[in-house]
Backbone as a chain_set.jsonl record, in Angstrom:
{"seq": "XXXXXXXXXXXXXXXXXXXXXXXXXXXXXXXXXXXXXXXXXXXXXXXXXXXXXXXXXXXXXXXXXXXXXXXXXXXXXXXXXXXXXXXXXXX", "coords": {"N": [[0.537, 8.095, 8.7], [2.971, 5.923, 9.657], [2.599, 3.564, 11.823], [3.804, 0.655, 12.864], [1.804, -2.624, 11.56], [1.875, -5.059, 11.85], [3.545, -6.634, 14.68], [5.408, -8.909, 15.086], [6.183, -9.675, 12.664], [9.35, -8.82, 11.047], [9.861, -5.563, 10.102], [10.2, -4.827, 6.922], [8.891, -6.74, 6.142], [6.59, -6.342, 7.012], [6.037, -3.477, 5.711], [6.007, -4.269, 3.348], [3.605, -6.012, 2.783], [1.703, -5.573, 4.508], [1.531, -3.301, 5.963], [2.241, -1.313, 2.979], [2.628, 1.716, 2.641], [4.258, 4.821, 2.738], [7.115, 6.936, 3.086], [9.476, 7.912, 0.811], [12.468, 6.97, 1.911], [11.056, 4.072, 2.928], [10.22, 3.013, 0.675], [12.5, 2.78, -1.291], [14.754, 1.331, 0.549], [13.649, -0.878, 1.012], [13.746, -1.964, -1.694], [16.08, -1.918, -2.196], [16.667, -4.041, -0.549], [15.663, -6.14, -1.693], [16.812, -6.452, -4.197], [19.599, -6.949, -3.38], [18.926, -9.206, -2.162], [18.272, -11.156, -4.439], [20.33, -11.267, -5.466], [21.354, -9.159, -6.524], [23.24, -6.017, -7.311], [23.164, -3.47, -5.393], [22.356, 0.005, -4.618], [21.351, 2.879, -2.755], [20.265, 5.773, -3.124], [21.152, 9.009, -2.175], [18.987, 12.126, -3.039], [17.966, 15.276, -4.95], [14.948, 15.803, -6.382], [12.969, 17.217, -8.427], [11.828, 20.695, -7.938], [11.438, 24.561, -8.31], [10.292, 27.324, -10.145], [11.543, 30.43, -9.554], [9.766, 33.167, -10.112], [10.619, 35.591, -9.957], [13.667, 35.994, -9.914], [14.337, 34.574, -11.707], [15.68, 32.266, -11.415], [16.148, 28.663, -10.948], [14.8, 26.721, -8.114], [16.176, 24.736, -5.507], [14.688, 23.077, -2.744], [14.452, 21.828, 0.605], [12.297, 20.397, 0.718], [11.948, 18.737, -1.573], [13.786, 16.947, -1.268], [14.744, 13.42, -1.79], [14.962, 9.814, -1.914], [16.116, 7.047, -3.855], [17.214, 4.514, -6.038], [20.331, 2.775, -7.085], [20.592, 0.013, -9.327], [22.565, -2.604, -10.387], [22.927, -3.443, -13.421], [23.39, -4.87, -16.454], [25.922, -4.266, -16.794], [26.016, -1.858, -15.841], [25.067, 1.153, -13.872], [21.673, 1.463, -12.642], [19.098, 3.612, -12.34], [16.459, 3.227, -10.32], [13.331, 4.325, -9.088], [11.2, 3.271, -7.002], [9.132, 4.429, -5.595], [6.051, 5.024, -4.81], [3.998, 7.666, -7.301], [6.198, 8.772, -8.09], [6.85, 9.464, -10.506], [5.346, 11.417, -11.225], [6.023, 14.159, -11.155]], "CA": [[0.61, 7.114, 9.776], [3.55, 4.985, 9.62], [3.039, 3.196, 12.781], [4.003, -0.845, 12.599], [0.544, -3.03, 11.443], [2.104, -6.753, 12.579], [4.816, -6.34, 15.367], [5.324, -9.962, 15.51], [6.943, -10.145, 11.572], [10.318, -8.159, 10.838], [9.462, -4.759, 9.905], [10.397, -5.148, 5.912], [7.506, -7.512, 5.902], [5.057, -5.722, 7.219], [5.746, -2.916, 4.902], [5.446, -5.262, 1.906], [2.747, -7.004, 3.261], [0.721, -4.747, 5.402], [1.562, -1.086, 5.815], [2.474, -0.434, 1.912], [2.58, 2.955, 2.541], [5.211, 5.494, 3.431], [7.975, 7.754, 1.94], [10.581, 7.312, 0.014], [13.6, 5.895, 2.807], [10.754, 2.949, 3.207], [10.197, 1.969, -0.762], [14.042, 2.93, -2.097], [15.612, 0.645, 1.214], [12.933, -2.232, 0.369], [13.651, -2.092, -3.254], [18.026, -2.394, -2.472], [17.362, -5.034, 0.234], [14.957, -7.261, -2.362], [17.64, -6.941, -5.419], [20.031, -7.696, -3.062], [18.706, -10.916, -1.516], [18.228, -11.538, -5.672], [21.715, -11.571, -6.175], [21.504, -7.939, -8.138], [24.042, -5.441, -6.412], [22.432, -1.754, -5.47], [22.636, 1.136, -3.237], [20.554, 3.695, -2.241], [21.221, 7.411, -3.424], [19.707, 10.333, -2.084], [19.588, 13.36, -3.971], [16.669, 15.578, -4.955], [14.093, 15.725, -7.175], [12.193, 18.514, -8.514], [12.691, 21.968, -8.157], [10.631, 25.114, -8.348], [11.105, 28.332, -10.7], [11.802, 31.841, -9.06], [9.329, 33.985, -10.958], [11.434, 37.001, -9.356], [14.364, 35.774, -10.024], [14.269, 33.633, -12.906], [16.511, 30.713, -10.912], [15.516, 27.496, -10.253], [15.367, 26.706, -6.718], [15.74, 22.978, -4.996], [14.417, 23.411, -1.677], [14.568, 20.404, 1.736], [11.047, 19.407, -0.197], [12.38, 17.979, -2.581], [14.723, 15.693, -0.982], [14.481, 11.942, -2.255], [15.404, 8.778, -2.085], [15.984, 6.539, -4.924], [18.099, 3.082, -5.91], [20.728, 2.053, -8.491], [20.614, -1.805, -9.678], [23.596, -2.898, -11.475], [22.129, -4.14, -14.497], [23.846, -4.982, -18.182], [27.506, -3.581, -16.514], [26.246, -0.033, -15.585], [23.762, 1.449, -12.615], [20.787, 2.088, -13.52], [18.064, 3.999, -11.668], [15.028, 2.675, -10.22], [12.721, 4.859, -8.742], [10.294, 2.529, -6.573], [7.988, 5.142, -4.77], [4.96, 5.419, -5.817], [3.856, 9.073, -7.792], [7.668, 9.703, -8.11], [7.058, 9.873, -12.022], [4.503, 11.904, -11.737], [6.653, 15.308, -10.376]], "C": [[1.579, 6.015, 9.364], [3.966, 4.249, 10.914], [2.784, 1.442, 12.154], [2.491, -1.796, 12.304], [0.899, -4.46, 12.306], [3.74, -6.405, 13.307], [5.675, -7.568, 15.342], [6.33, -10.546, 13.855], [8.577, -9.057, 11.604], [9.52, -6.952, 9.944], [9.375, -4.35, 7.959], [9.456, -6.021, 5.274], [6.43, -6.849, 6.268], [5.216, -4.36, 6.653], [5.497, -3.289, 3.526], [4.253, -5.325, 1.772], [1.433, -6.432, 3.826], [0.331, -3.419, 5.282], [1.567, -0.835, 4.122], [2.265, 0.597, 1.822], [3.551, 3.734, 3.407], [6.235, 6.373, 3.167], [8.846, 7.297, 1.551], [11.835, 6.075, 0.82], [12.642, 4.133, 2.73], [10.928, 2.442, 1.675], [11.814, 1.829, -1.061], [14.621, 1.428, -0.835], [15.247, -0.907, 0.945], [13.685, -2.788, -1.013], [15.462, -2.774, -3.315], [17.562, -3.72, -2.174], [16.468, -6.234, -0.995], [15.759, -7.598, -3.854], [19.101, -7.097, -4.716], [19.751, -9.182, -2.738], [18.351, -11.671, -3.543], [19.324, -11.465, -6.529], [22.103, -9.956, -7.149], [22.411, -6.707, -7.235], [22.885, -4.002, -6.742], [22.757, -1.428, -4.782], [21.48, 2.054, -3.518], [21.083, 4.608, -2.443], [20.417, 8.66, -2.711], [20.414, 11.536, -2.688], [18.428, 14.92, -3.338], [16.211, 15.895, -6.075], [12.784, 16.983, -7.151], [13.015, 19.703, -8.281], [11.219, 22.959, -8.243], [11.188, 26.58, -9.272], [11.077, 29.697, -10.362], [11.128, 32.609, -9.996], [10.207, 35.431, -10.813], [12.656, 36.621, -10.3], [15.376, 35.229, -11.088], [15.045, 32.423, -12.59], [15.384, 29.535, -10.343], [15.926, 26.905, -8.827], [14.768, 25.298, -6.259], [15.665, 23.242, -3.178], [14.464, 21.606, -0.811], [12.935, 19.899, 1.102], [11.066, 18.548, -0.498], [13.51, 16.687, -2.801], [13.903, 14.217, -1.4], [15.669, 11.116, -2.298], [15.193, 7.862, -3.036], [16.86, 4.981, -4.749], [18.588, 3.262, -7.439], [20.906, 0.241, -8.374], [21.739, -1.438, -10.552], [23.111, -3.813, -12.278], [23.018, -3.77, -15.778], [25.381, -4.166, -17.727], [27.536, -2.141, -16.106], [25.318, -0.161, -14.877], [22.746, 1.967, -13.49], [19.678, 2.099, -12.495], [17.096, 3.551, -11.414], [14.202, 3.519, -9.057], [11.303, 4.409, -7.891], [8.533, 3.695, -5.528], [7.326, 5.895, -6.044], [4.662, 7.262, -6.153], [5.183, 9.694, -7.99], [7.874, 10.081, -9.253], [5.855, 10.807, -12.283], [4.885, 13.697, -11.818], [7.254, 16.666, -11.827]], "O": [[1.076, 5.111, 8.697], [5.143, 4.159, 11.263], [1.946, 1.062, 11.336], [1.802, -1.509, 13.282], [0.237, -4.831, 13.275], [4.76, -6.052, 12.715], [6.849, -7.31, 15.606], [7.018, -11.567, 13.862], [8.622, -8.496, 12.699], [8.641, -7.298, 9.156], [8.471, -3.575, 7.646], [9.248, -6.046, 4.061], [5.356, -6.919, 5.669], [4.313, -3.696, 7.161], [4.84, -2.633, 2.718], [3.68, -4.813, 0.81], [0.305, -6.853, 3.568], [-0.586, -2.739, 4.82], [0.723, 0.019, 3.849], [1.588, 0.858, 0.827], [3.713, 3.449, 4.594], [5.456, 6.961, 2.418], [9.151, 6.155, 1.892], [12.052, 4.899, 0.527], [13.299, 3.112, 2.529], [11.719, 1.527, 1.448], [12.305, 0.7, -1.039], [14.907, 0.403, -1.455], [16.015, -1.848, 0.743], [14.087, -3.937, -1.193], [15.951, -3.638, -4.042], [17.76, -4.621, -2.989], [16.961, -7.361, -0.939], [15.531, -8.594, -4.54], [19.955, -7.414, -5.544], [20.424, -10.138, -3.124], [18.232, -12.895, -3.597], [19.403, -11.542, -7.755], [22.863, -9.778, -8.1], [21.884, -6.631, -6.126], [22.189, -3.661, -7.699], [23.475, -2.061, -4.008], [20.752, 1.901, -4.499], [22.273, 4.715, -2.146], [19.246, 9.021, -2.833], [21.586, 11.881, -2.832], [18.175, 15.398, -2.232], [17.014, 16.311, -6.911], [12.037, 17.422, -6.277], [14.235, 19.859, -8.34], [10.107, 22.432, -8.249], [12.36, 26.931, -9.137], [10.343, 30.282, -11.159], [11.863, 32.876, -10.947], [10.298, 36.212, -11.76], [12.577, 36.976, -11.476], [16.587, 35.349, -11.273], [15.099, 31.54, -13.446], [14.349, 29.537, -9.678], [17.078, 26.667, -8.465], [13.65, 24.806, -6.412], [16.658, 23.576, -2.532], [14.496, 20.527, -1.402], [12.701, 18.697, 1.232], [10.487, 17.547, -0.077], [13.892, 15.947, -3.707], [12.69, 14.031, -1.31], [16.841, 11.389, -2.558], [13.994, 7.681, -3.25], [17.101, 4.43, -3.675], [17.992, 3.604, -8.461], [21.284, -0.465, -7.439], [21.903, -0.419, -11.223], [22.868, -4.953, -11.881], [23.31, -2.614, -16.083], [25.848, -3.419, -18.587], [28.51, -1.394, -16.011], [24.615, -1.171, -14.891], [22.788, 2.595, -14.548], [19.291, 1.104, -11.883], [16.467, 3.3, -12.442], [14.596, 3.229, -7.928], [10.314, 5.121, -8.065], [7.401, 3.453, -5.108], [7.508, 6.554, -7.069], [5.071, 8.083, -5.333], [5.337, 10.913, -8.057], [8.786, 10.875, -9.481], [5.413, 10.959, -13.421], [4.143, 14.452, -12.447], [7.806, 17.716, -11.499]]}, "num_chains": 1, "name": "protein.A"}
């Protein structure tokens, strides 16, 4: 259920604030726009994450599953990954 909890704030707040819950596009876009407004440059990457292993086959296969969204912070002169959704280290 990601329907809006407070219509009445900007929608970025009421996933902070209210909803905290949702997939990746909501935490990763939160996570740029809050180290932007903190002066820290980022972007948003999407990739994917995970994978599964072809017992047949023996290949590893990345299926539309496994799509994700993530963030780099520019931190110490180089990007560096931040992974804000929750259970994403758990995979």
């Amino acid at each position: 259920d990601l329907t809006i909890d407070d219509a009445g704030v900007d929608p970025v707040v009421d996933f902070l604030f209210n909803r905290k819950r949702g997939h990746c596009e909501y935490f990763a876009s939160t996570l740029a726009l809050l180290l932007r407004a903190s002066g820290i440059p980022s972007r948003v990457v999407s990739g994917f994450k995970g994978g599964q292993l072809n017992a047949k086959t023996q290949k590893f296969e990345v299926r539309q599953l496994h799509a994700h969204l993530w963030v780099e912070a520019f931190l110490d002169n180089r990007w560096e990954p931040l992974d804000p959704t929750p259970g994403a280290r758990e995979e």
